[in-house]
Amino acid sequence: MRPTADDNARTVRPGTRSRWRRGWPLAVVAGLVAGLLAFPSAVPNAGPRLGSLVETFLPWLGLVIPVLLGLALLRRSLPALLATLLPAAVWVGLIAPAPAADRETPGTGLTAVQHNVSDENPDPAGTGKALLAVRPDLVALVEVTPAALPAYLAALAPELPHHAVQGTVGLWSRYPLADARPLDIKPSGLAADWRRALRATARTPYGEIAVYVAHLPSVRLGVSTGFGTARRDESAARLGAAIRAERLETVLLLGDLNSTLDDRGLDPVGSQLTSPRTRLPFSWPAGFPVARVDQVMARSATVARVRALPATGSDHLPITARVHLPDG
């Protein structure tokens, strides 16, 4: 006697069906994590600036994925297991470097270094010499104290004889610098001697480049205040306005912007300049980096091959990048 359809249905193992029925709440959570990774701008930024907080540490949301995977396996839930693949795929796309990030492109180029050297650096001379290992054409330093300045000048001069220093930021160059001047990005409420930005023209063999060095205000995280970015955001708006008014076509920005490029608070700058979209390498804190707050960005040029250099006496890692300039 041939088995009927009802007989075949009875032969399906009960556990198979239950694996599809259980774990749907985990699947929903996995979907929400994927959505947050892909669209962090959906988090509102009013009040405690939760949107900026999520965007600053966006890659670390990936830590939720192995937890979801473990719970899905524990529950033996096929929907949860499959749903976990979605945030995993989004996270890989978030972290993976862009296809052209490390590719050499035809034309001319410069090697730039950005480093927050720390105002408590115990070895400024050693730090300066370490930065020369990549044979840079431009070096931007922030948190340069008057006491440490002579050491940086002596260490960098053999390779980079031209320099400009304004307040606590400085630029060293292989090529002559002109029109060096302080840049006013001071947010309201700070003392008049707060000077943390400069603008100079680098006269390179490939044409004149407007080079900006900036150190935006720090942010603070508190239970009552949330993610305190007000001063940083105001300073970013001033920096963005200066770049918008820049007469030279090619612009290079080197600086500690005190956030990642995902943070919408940096939109006044990020909307005008480009940088590799990869979130790596992280640059702060040096002991266990969790975010890249040190940036190399450009207009009418391409920033590529961004990488971190070995630790110095600072709480930040130096960042170096190859900047490809248009021919002619």
mmCIF file of C-alpha atoms in Angstrom:
data_model
loop_
_atom_site.group_PDB
_atom_site.id
_atom_site.type_symbol
_atom_site.label_atom_id
_atom_site.label_comp_id
_atom_site.label_asym_id
_atom_site.label_seq_id
_atom_site.Cartn_x
_atom_site.Cartn_y
_atom_site.Cartn_z
ATOM 1 C CA MET A 1 0.000 0.000 0.000
ATOM 2 C CA ARG A 2 1.481 3.378 -1.050
ATOM 3 C CA PRO A 3 1.901 6.035 1.680
ATOM 4 C CA THR A 4 -0.478 8.998 1.540
ATOM 5 C CA ALA A 5 0.436 12.654 1.821
ATOM 6 C CA ASP A 6 -0.746 12.574 5.424
ATOM 7 C CA ASP A 7 1.619 9.706 6.141
ATOM 8 C CA ASN A 8 4.560 11.697 4.662
ATOM 9 C CA ALA A 9 3.679 14.702 6.796
ATOM 10 C CA ARG A 10 3.771 12.554 9.901
ATOM 11 C CA THR A 11 7.346 11.454 9.069
ATOM 12 C CA VAL A 12 8.744 15.018 9.378
ATOM 13 C CA ARG A 13 10.693 15.234 12.585
ATOM 14 C CA PRO A 14 8.916 17.413 15.152
ATOM 15 C CA GLY A 15 12.189 19.194 16.005
ATOM 16 C CA THR A 16 12.532 20.518 12.454
ATOM 17 C CA ARG A 17 9.278 22.426 12.611
ATOM 18 C CA SER A 18 9.969 23.758 16.095
ATOM 19 C CA ARG A 19 13.322 25.150 14.981
ATOM 20 C CA TRP A 20 11.468 27.377 12.521
ATOM 21 C CA ARG A 21 8.914 28.439 15.114
ATOM 22 C CA ARG A 22 11.226 29.445 17.948
ATOM 23 C CA GLY A 23 13.620 32.383 18.191
ATOM 24 C CA TRP A 24 11.646 34.977 16.247
ATOM 25 C CA PRO A 25 12.314 37.706 18.873
ATOM 26 C CA LEU A 26 16.053 37.130 18.332
ATOM 27 C CA ALA A 27 15.521 37.427 14.591
ATOM 28 C CA VAL A 28 13.772 40.767 15.097
ATOM 29 C CA VAL A 29 16.661 42.021 17.253
ATOM 30 C CA ALA A 30 19.139 40.933 14.560
ATOM 31 C CA GLY A 31 17.153 42.894 11.999
ATOM 32 C CA LEU A 32 17.178 45.982 14.214
ATOM 33 C CA VAL A 33 20.959 45.726 14.692
ATOM 34 C CA ALA A 34 21.417 45.431 10.923
ATOM 35 C CA GLY A 35 19.240 48.502 10.413
ATOM 36 C CA LEU A 36 21.188 50.476 12.994
ATOM 37 C CA LEU A 37 24.509 49.542 11.391
ATOM 38 C CA ALA A 38 23.259 50.492 7.942
ATOM 39 C CA PHE A 39 21.281 53.619 8.920
ATOM 40 C CA PRO A 40 22.738 55.129 12.115
ATOM 41 C CA SER A 41 21.315 58.505 11.097
ATOM 42 C CA ALA A 42 17.914 57.153 12.146
ATOM 43 C CA VAL A 43 18.973 57.690 15.775
ATOM 44 C CA PRO A 44 17.900 61.223 16.790
ATOM 45 C CA ASN A 45 20.621 63.647 17.831
ATOM 46 C CA ALA A 46 18.582 66.078 19.875
ATOM 47 C CA GLY A 47 19.348 66.460 23.546
ATOM 48 C CA PRO A 48 22.020 63.969 24.663
ATOM 49 C CA ARG A 49 23.423 63.526 21.124
ATOM 50 C CA LEU A 50 22.817 59.788 21.030
ATOM 51 C CA GLY A 51 23.084 59.845 17.236
ATOM 52 C CA SER A 52 26.642 61.150 17.336
ATOM 53 C CA LEU A 53 27.528 58.667 20.071
ATOM 54 C CA VAL A 54 26.295 55.709 18.017
ATOM 55 C CA GLU A 55 28.024 56.974 14.877
ATOM 56 C CA THR A 56 31.342 57.536 16.651
ATOM 57 C CA PHE A 57 31.558 53.950 17.861
ATOM 58 C CA LEU A 58 29.509 52.371 15.065
ATOM 59 C CA PRO A 59 31.847 49.437 14.258
ATOM 60 C CA TRP A 60 31.667 48.254 17.873
ATOM 61 C CA LEU A 61 27.987 47.410 17.449
ATOM 62 C CA GLY A 62 29.392 44.326 15.763
ATOM 63 C CA LEU A 63 30.037 42.913 19.240
ATOM 64 C CA VAL A 64 26.306 42.212 19.451
ATOM 65 C CA ILE A 65 26.523 39.799 16.498
ATOM 66 C CA PRO A 66 28.389 36.910 18.230
ATOM 67 C CA VAL A 67 26.001 37.261 21.184
ATOM 68 C CA LEU A 68 23.016 36.894 18.850
ATOM 69 C CA LEU A 69 24.700 33.982 17.108
ATOM 70 C CA GLY A 70 25.329 32.219 20.415
ATOM 71 C CA LEU A 71 21.740 32.716 21.539
ATOM 72 C CA ALA A 72 20.453 31.461 18.179
ATOM 73 C CA LEU A 73 22.530 28.293 18.512
ATOM 74 C CA LEU A 74 21.461 27.869 22.125
ATOM 75 C CA ARG A 75 17.814 28.189 21.120
ATOM 76 C CA ARG A 76 18.384 26.034 18.025
ATOM 77 C CA SER A 77 16.448 28.639 16.079
ATOM 78 C CA LEU A 78 16.824 28.639 12.299
ATOM 79 C CA PRO A 79 15.110 32.051 11.832
ATOM 80 C CA ALA A 80 17.421 33.675 14.393
ATOM 81 C CA LEU A 81 20.469 31.978 12.907
ATOM 82 C CA LEU A 82 19.643 33.143 9.390
ATOM 83 C CA ALA A 83 18.686 36.637 10.551
ATOM 84 C CA THR A 84 22.053 37.032 12.287
ATOM 85 C CA LEU A 85 23.736 36.755 8.895
ATOM 86 C CA LEU A 86 22.213 40.120 7.921
ATOM 87 C CA PRO A 87 23.971 42.336 10.530
ATOM 88 C CA ALA A 88 27.126 40.264 10.013
ATOM 89 C CA ALA A 89 27.113 41.092 6.294
ATOM 90 C CA VAL A 90 26.453 44.789 6.985
ATOM 91 C CA TRP A 91 29.259 44.885 9.546
ATOM 92 C CA VAL A 92 31.753 43.329 7.131
ATOM 93 C CA GLY A 93 30.810 45.932 4.535
ATOM 94 C CA LEU A 94 31.251 48.625 7.181
ATOM 95 C CA ILE A 95 34.752 47.556 8.213
ATOM 96 C CA ALA A 96 36.154 46.244 4.943
ATOM 97 C CA PRO A 97 38.320 48.797 3.105
ATOM 98 C CA ALA A 98 36.989 50.200 -0.130
ATOM 99 C CA PRO A 99 38.330 48.375 -3.217
ATOM 100 C CA ALA A 100 40.469 51.372 -4.192
ATOM 101 C CA ALA A 101 41.583 52.303 -0.673
ATOM 102 C CA ASP A 102 45.051 50.746 -1.036
ATOM 103 C CA ARG A 103 45.421 50.969 -4.797
ATOM 104 C CA GLU A 104 48.071 53.129 -6.343
ATOM 105 C CA THR A 105 46.681 55.529 -8.917
ATOM 106 C CA PRO A 106 48.558 57.163 -11.770
ATOM 107 C CA GLY A 107 49.795 60.675 -11.281
ATOM 108 C CA THR A 108 51.581 62.592 -8.593
ATOM 109 C CA GLY A 109 51.287 62.157 -4.890
ATOM 110 C CA LEU A 110 52.356 63.239 -1.422
ATOM 111 C CA THR A 111 52.779 61.337 1.820
ATOM 112 C CA ALA A 112 51.079 63.087 4.728
ATOM 113 C CA VAL A 113 51.222 62.363 8.460
ATOM 114 C CA GLN A 114 48.786 63.563 11.110
ATOM 115 C CA HIS A 115 49.593 63.114 14.790
ATOM 116 C CA ASN A 116 48.181 64.330 18.073
ATOM 117 C CA VAL A 117 51.508 64.245 19.917
ATOM 118 C CA SER A 118 49.932 64.856 23.376
ATOM 119 C CA ASP A 119 50.840 67.790 25.564
ATOM 120 C CA GLU A 120 52.224 65.252 28.065
ATOM 121 C CA ASN A 121 54.527 63.475 25.609
ATOM 122 C CA PRO A 122 57.727 62.539 27.504
ATOM 123 C CA ASP A 123 59.845 62.190 24.326
ATOM 124 C CA PRO A 124 59.009 64.829 21.695
ATOM 125 C CA ALA A 125 62.372 64.413 19.969
ATOM 126 C CA GLY A 126 61.881 60.666 19.615
ATOM 127 C CA THR A 127 58.330 61.201 18.400
ATOM 128 C CA GLY A 128 59.471 63.609 15.712
ATOM 129 C CA LYS A 129 62.177 61.249 14.476
ATOM 130 C CA ALA A 130 59.750 58.306 14.412
ATOM 131 C CA LEU A 131 57.418 60.186 12.063
ATOM 132 C CA LEU A 132 60.211 60.595 9.518
ATOM 133 C CA ALA A 133 60.376 56.829 9.009
ATOM 134 C CA VAL A 134 57.697 57.005 6.278
ATOM 135 C CA ARG A 135 59.533 59.831 4.469
ATOM 136 C CA PRO A 136 56.596 62.239 4.691
ATOM 137 C CA ASP A 137 56.178 65.343 2.589
ATOM 138 C CA LEU A 138 53.833 66.954 5.116
ATOM 139 C CA VAL A 139 53.549 66.432 8.865
ATOM 140 C CA ALA A 140 50.800 68.005 10.964
ATOM 141 C CA LEU A 141 51.107 67.993 14.753
ATOM 142 C CA VAL A 142 48.537 69.037 17.345
ATOM 143 C CA GLU A 143 48.941 69.547 21.093
ATOM 144 C CA VAL A 144 52.394 71.052 20.544
ATOM 145 C CA THR A 145 53.448 72.794 23.743
ATOM 146 C CA PRO A 146 55.914 75.710 23.814
ATOM 147 C CA ALA A 147 58.297 73.578 25.867
ATOM 148 C CA ALA A 148 58.269 70.721 23.343
ATOM 149 C CA LEU A 149 58.372 72.858 20.188
ATOM 150 C CA PRO A 150 62.198 73.163 19.985
ATOM 151 C CA ALA A 151 62.502 69.365 20.095
ATOM 152 C CA TYR A 152 60.034 68.929 17.231
ATOM 153 C CA LEU A 153 61.783 71.623 15.212
ATOM 154 C CA ALA A 154 65.168 69.961 15.639
ATOM 155 C CA ALA A 155 63.882 66.456 14.912
ATOM 156 C CA LEU A 156 61.894 67.310 11.780
ATOM 157 C CA ALA A 157 64.114 69.976 10.214
ATOM 158 C CA PRO A 158 66.533 67.602 8.416
ATOM 159 C CA GLU A 159 63.729 66.253 6.202
ATOM 160 C CA LEU A 160 61.103 68.975 6.488
ATOM 161 C CA PRO A 161 62.826 72.366 6.577
ATOM 162 C CA HIS A 162 59.688 74.485 6.165
ATOM 163 C CA HIS A 163 57.254 74.890 9.033
ATOM 164 C CA ALA A 164 54.440 77.010 10.417
ATOM 165 C CA VAL A 165 53.200 76.942 14.014
ATOM 166 C CA GLN A 166 50.151 78.689 15.413
ATOM 167 C CA GLY A 167 49.165 78.124 19.015
ATOM 168 C CA THR A 168 49.284 74.387 19.681
ATOM 169 C CA VAL A 169 49.183 73.194 16.058
ATOM 170 C CA GLY A 170 52.023 73.010 13.571
ATOM 171 C CA LEU A 171 52.757 72.033 9.976
ATOM 172 C CA TRP A 172 56.117 70.800 8.681
ATOM 173 C CA SER A 173 56.713 70.540 4.942
ATOM 174 C CA ARG A 174 59.269 69.319 2.430
ATOM 175 C CA TYR A 175 58.154 72.201 0.198
ATOM 176 C CA PRO A 176 57.994 75.950 0.841
ATOM 177 C CA LEU A 177 55.026 77.282 2.790
ATOM 178 C CA ALA A 178 53.398 80.646 2.185
ATOM 179 C CA ASP A 179 50.449 82.628 3.565
ATOM 180 C CA ALA A 180 50.613 80.771 6.881
ATOM 181 C CA ARG A 181 48.135 82.210 9.328
ATOM 182 C CA PRO A 182 46.020 81.218 12.321
ATOM 183 C CA LEU A 183 42.502 80.040 11.607
ATOM 184 C CA ASP A 184 39.712 81.097 13.941
ATOM 185 C CA ILE A 185 37.656 78.018 14.787
ATOM 186 C CA LYS A 186 37.271 78.936 18.456
ATOM 187 C CA PRO A 187 33.809 78.113 19.804
ATOM 188 C CA SER A 188 32.064 80.667 21.982
ATOM 189 C CA GLY A 189 32.915 80.790 25.662
ATOM 190 C CA LEU A 190 36.629 79.968 25.357
ATOM 191 C CA ALA A 191 39.574 82.245 26.091
ATOM 192 C CA ALA A 192 41.022 84.406 23.342
ATOM 193 C CA ASP A 193 44.346 82.554 23.429
ATOM 194 C CA TRP A 194 42.651 79.302 22.328
ATOM 195 C CA ARG A 195 44.381 78.743 18.968
ATOM 196 C CA ARG A 196 44.107 75.268 17.506
ATOM 197 C CA ALA A 197 44.024 75.687 13.734
ATOM 198 C CA LEU A 198 46.107 77.124 10.924
ATOM 199 C CA ARG A 199 46.009 77.488 7.169
ATOM 200 C CA ALA A 200 49.058 77.585 4.859
ATOM 201 C CA THR A 201 49.813 77.268 1.160
ATOM 202 C CA ALA A 202 52.214 74.461 0.269
ATOM 203 C CA ARG A 203 54.062 75.249 -2.951
ATOM 204 C CA THR A 204 54.623 71.734 -4.232
ATOM 205 C CA PRO A 205 56.023 70.669 -7.622
ATOM 206 C CA TYR A 206 52.448 69.737 -8.500
ATOM 207 C CA GLY A 207 50.933 73.107 -7.781
ATOM 208 C CA GLU A 208 49.777 75.096 -4.783
ATOM 209 C CA ILE A 209 47.789 73.271 -2.101
ATOM 210 C CA ALA A 210 45.860 74.857 0.726
ATOM 211 C CA VAL A 211 46.778 72.863 3.834
ATOM 212 C CA TYR A 212 44.628 73.125 6.947
ATOM 213 C CA VAL A 213 45.668 71.780 10.348
ATOM 214 C CA ALA A 214 42.961 71.634 13.001
ATOM 215 C CA HIS A 215 42.340 70.263 16.458
ATOM 216 C CA LEU A 216 38.654 70.402 17.289
ATOM 217 C CA PRO A 217 37.465 70.570 20.914
ATOM 218 C CA SER A 218 37.201 67.366 22.881
ATOM 219 C CA VAL A 219 33.864 65.727 23.592
ATOM 220 C CA ARG A 220 32.683 64.541 26.987
ATOM 221 C CA LEU A 221 30.370 61.689 27.970
ATOM 222 C CA GLY A 222 28.312 62.153 31.133
ATOM 223 C CA VAL A 223 25.224 60.626 32.689
ATOM 224 C CA SER A 224 23.454 63.971 33.002
ATOM 225 C CA THR A 225 24.840 65.683 29.887
ATOM 226 C CA GLY A 226 24.968 62.783 27.441
ATOM 227 C CA PHE A 227 27.509 63.003 24.620
ATOM 228 C CA GLY A 228 28.777 66.566 24.939
ATOM 229 C CA THR A 229 29.618 67.690 21.395
ATOM 230 C CA ALA A 230 28.312 71.267 21.332
ATOM 231 C CA ARG A 231 31.704 72.984 21.243
ATOM 232 C CA ARG A 232 33.140 70.411 18.850
ATOM 233 C CA ASP A 233 30.189 70.879 16.496
ATOM 234 C CA GLU A 234 30.466 74.677 16.621
ATOM 235 C CA SER A 235 34.174 74.479 15.851
ATOM 236 C CA ALA A 236 33.496 72.053 12.971
ATOM 237 C CA ALA A 237 30.995 74.534 11.512
ATOM 238 C CA ARG A 238 33.622 77.307 11.613
ATOM 239 C CA LEU A 239 36.202 75.049 9.995
ATOM 240 C CA GLY A 240 33.717 74.054 7.307
ATOM 241 C CA ALA A 241 32.968 77.704 6.535
ATOM 242 C CA ALA A 242 36.682 78.468 6.134
ATOM 243 C CA ILE A 243 37.165 75.546 3.751
ATOM 244 C CA ARG A 244 34.112 76.582 1.763
ATOM 245 C CA ALA A 245 35.625 80.036 1.281
ATOM 246 C CA GLU A 246 39.052 78.677 0.257
ATOM 247 C CA ARG A 247 40.155 80.106 -3.097
ATOM 248 C CA LEU A 248 42.591 77.323 -4.008
ATOM 249 C CA GLU A 249 40.994 74.313 -5.667
ATOM 250 C CA THR A 250 43.096 71.638 -3.947
ATOM 251 C CA VAL A 251 42.655 71.464 -0.190
ATOM 252 C CA LEU A 252 44.197 69.088 2.325
ATOM 253 C CA LEU A 253 42.959 68.864 5.917
ATOM 254 C CA LEU A 254 45.078 67.178 8.573
ATOM 255 C CA GLY A 255 43.730 67.113 12.069
ATOM 256 C CA ASP A 256 42.383 65.572 15.224
ATOM 257 C CA LEU A 257 38.664 66.110 14.706
ATOM 258 C CA ASN A 258 37.718 64.343 17.934
ATOM 259 C CA SER A 259 35.315 61.983 16.195
ATOM 260 C CA THR A 260 34.974 59.619 13.288
ATOM 261 C CA LEU A 261 33.735 60.651 9.866
ATOM 262 C CA ASP A 262 30.447 58.840 10.529
ATOM 263 C CA ASP A 263 29.545 61.445 13.162
ATOM 264 C CA ARG A 264 27.003 63.851 11.710
ATOM 265 C CA GLY A 265 28.514 66.624 13.846
ATOM 266 C CA LEU A 266 31.389 66.733 11.362
ATOM 267 C CA ASP A 267 29.116 67.128 8.332
ATOM 268 C CA PRO A 268 30.168 70.788 7.754
ATOM 269 C CA VAL A 269 33.656 69.409 7.028
ATOM 270 C CA GLY A 270 32.884 65.949 5.686
ATOM 271 C CA SER A 271 30.393 67.239 3.129
ATOM 272 C CA GLN A 272 33.187 69.172 1.374
ATOM 273 C CA LEU A 273 36.172 66.853 1.682
ATOM 274 C CA THR A 274 36.718 63.197 0.886
ATOM 275 C CA SER A 275 38.544 60.418 2.685
ATOM 276 C CA PRO A 276 38.545 56.632 2.374
ATOM 277 C CA ARG A 277 35.272 55.339 3.770
ATOM 278 C CA THR A 278 36.929 52.524 5.683
ATOM 279 C CA ARG A 279 36.679 53.028 9.440
ATOM 280 C CA LEU A 280 40.125 51.549 9.940
ATOM 281 C CA PRO A 281 42.740 52.140 11.151
ATOM 282 C CA PHE A 282 41.766 53.267 14.644
ATOM 283 C CA SER A 283 44.027 55.894 16.204
ATOM 284 C CA TRP A 284 42.780 56.502 19.763
ATOM 285 C CA PRO A 285 43.613 55.632 22.469
ATOM 286 C CA ALA A 286 47.045 54.309 21.593
ATOM 287 C CA GLY A 287 46.945 51.464 24.112
ATOM 288 C CA PHE A 288 43.691 49.995 22.781
ATOM 289 C CA PRO A 289 42.411 52.017 19.807
ATOM 290 C CA VAL A 290 38.621 52.130 19.487
ATOM 291 C CA ALA A 291 38.098 54.892 16.908
ATOM 292 C CA ARG A 292 39.918 56.900 14.260
ATOM 293 C CA VAL A 293 39.557 60.508 15.362
ATOM 294 C CA ASP A 294 42.695 61.645 13.487
ATOM 295 C CA GLN A 295 41.884 62.385 9.865
ATOM 296 C CA VAL A 296 43.456 63.117 6.492
ATOM 297 C CA MET A 297 40.895 64.588 4.074
ATOM 298 C CA ALA A 298 41.083 66.344 0.725
ATOM 299 C CA ARG A 299 39.300 68.317 -1.944
ATOM 300 C CA SER A 300 40.275 67.827 -5.606
ATOM 301 C CA ALA A 301 42.648 65.051 -4.532
ATOM 302 C CA THR A 302 42.342 61.415 -3.486
ATOM 303 C CA VAL A 303 43.356 60.150 -0.058
ATOM 304 C CA ALA A 304 44.485 56.512 -0.099
ATOM 305 C CA ARG A 305 46.579 53.993 1.813
ATOM 306 C CA VAL A 306 45.607 55.281 5.252
ATOM 307 C CA ARG A 307 47.372 53.386 8.017
ATOM 308 C CA ALA A 308 48.459 53.798 11.614
ATOM 309 C CA LEU A 309 52.125 54.102 12.560
ATOM 310 C CA PRO A 310 53.725 52.559 15.666
ATOM 311 C CA ALA A 311 52.965 54.147 19.006
ATOM 312 C CA THR A 312 55.001 57.122 20.196
ATOM 313 C CA GLY A 313 54.930 58.875 23.560
ATOM 314 C CA SER A 314 51.381 60.062 22.819
ATOM 315 C CA ASP A 315 47.966 58.687 23.721
ATOM 316 C CA HIS A 316 47.150 58.769 19.968
ATOM 317 C CA LEU A 317 48.666 56.719 17.161
ATOM 318 C CA PRO A 318 50.078 58.658 14.196
ATOM 319 C CA ILE A 319 48.128 58.337 10.938
ATOM 320 C CA THR A 320 49.785 58.413 7.525
ATOM 321 C CA ALA A 321 48.131 58.547 4.114
ATOM 322 C CA ARG A 322 49.093 58.801 0.469
ATOM 323 C CA VAL A 323 47.435 61.752 -1.216
ATOM 324 C CA HIS A 324 47.094 61.498 -4.990
ATOM 325 C CA LEU A 325 46.911 64.823 -6.781
ATOM 326 C CA PRO A 326 45.486 65.533 -10.237
ATOM 327 C CA ASP A 327 48.062 65.695 -13.005
ATOM 328 C CA GLY A 328 49.079 69.153 -13.956
#
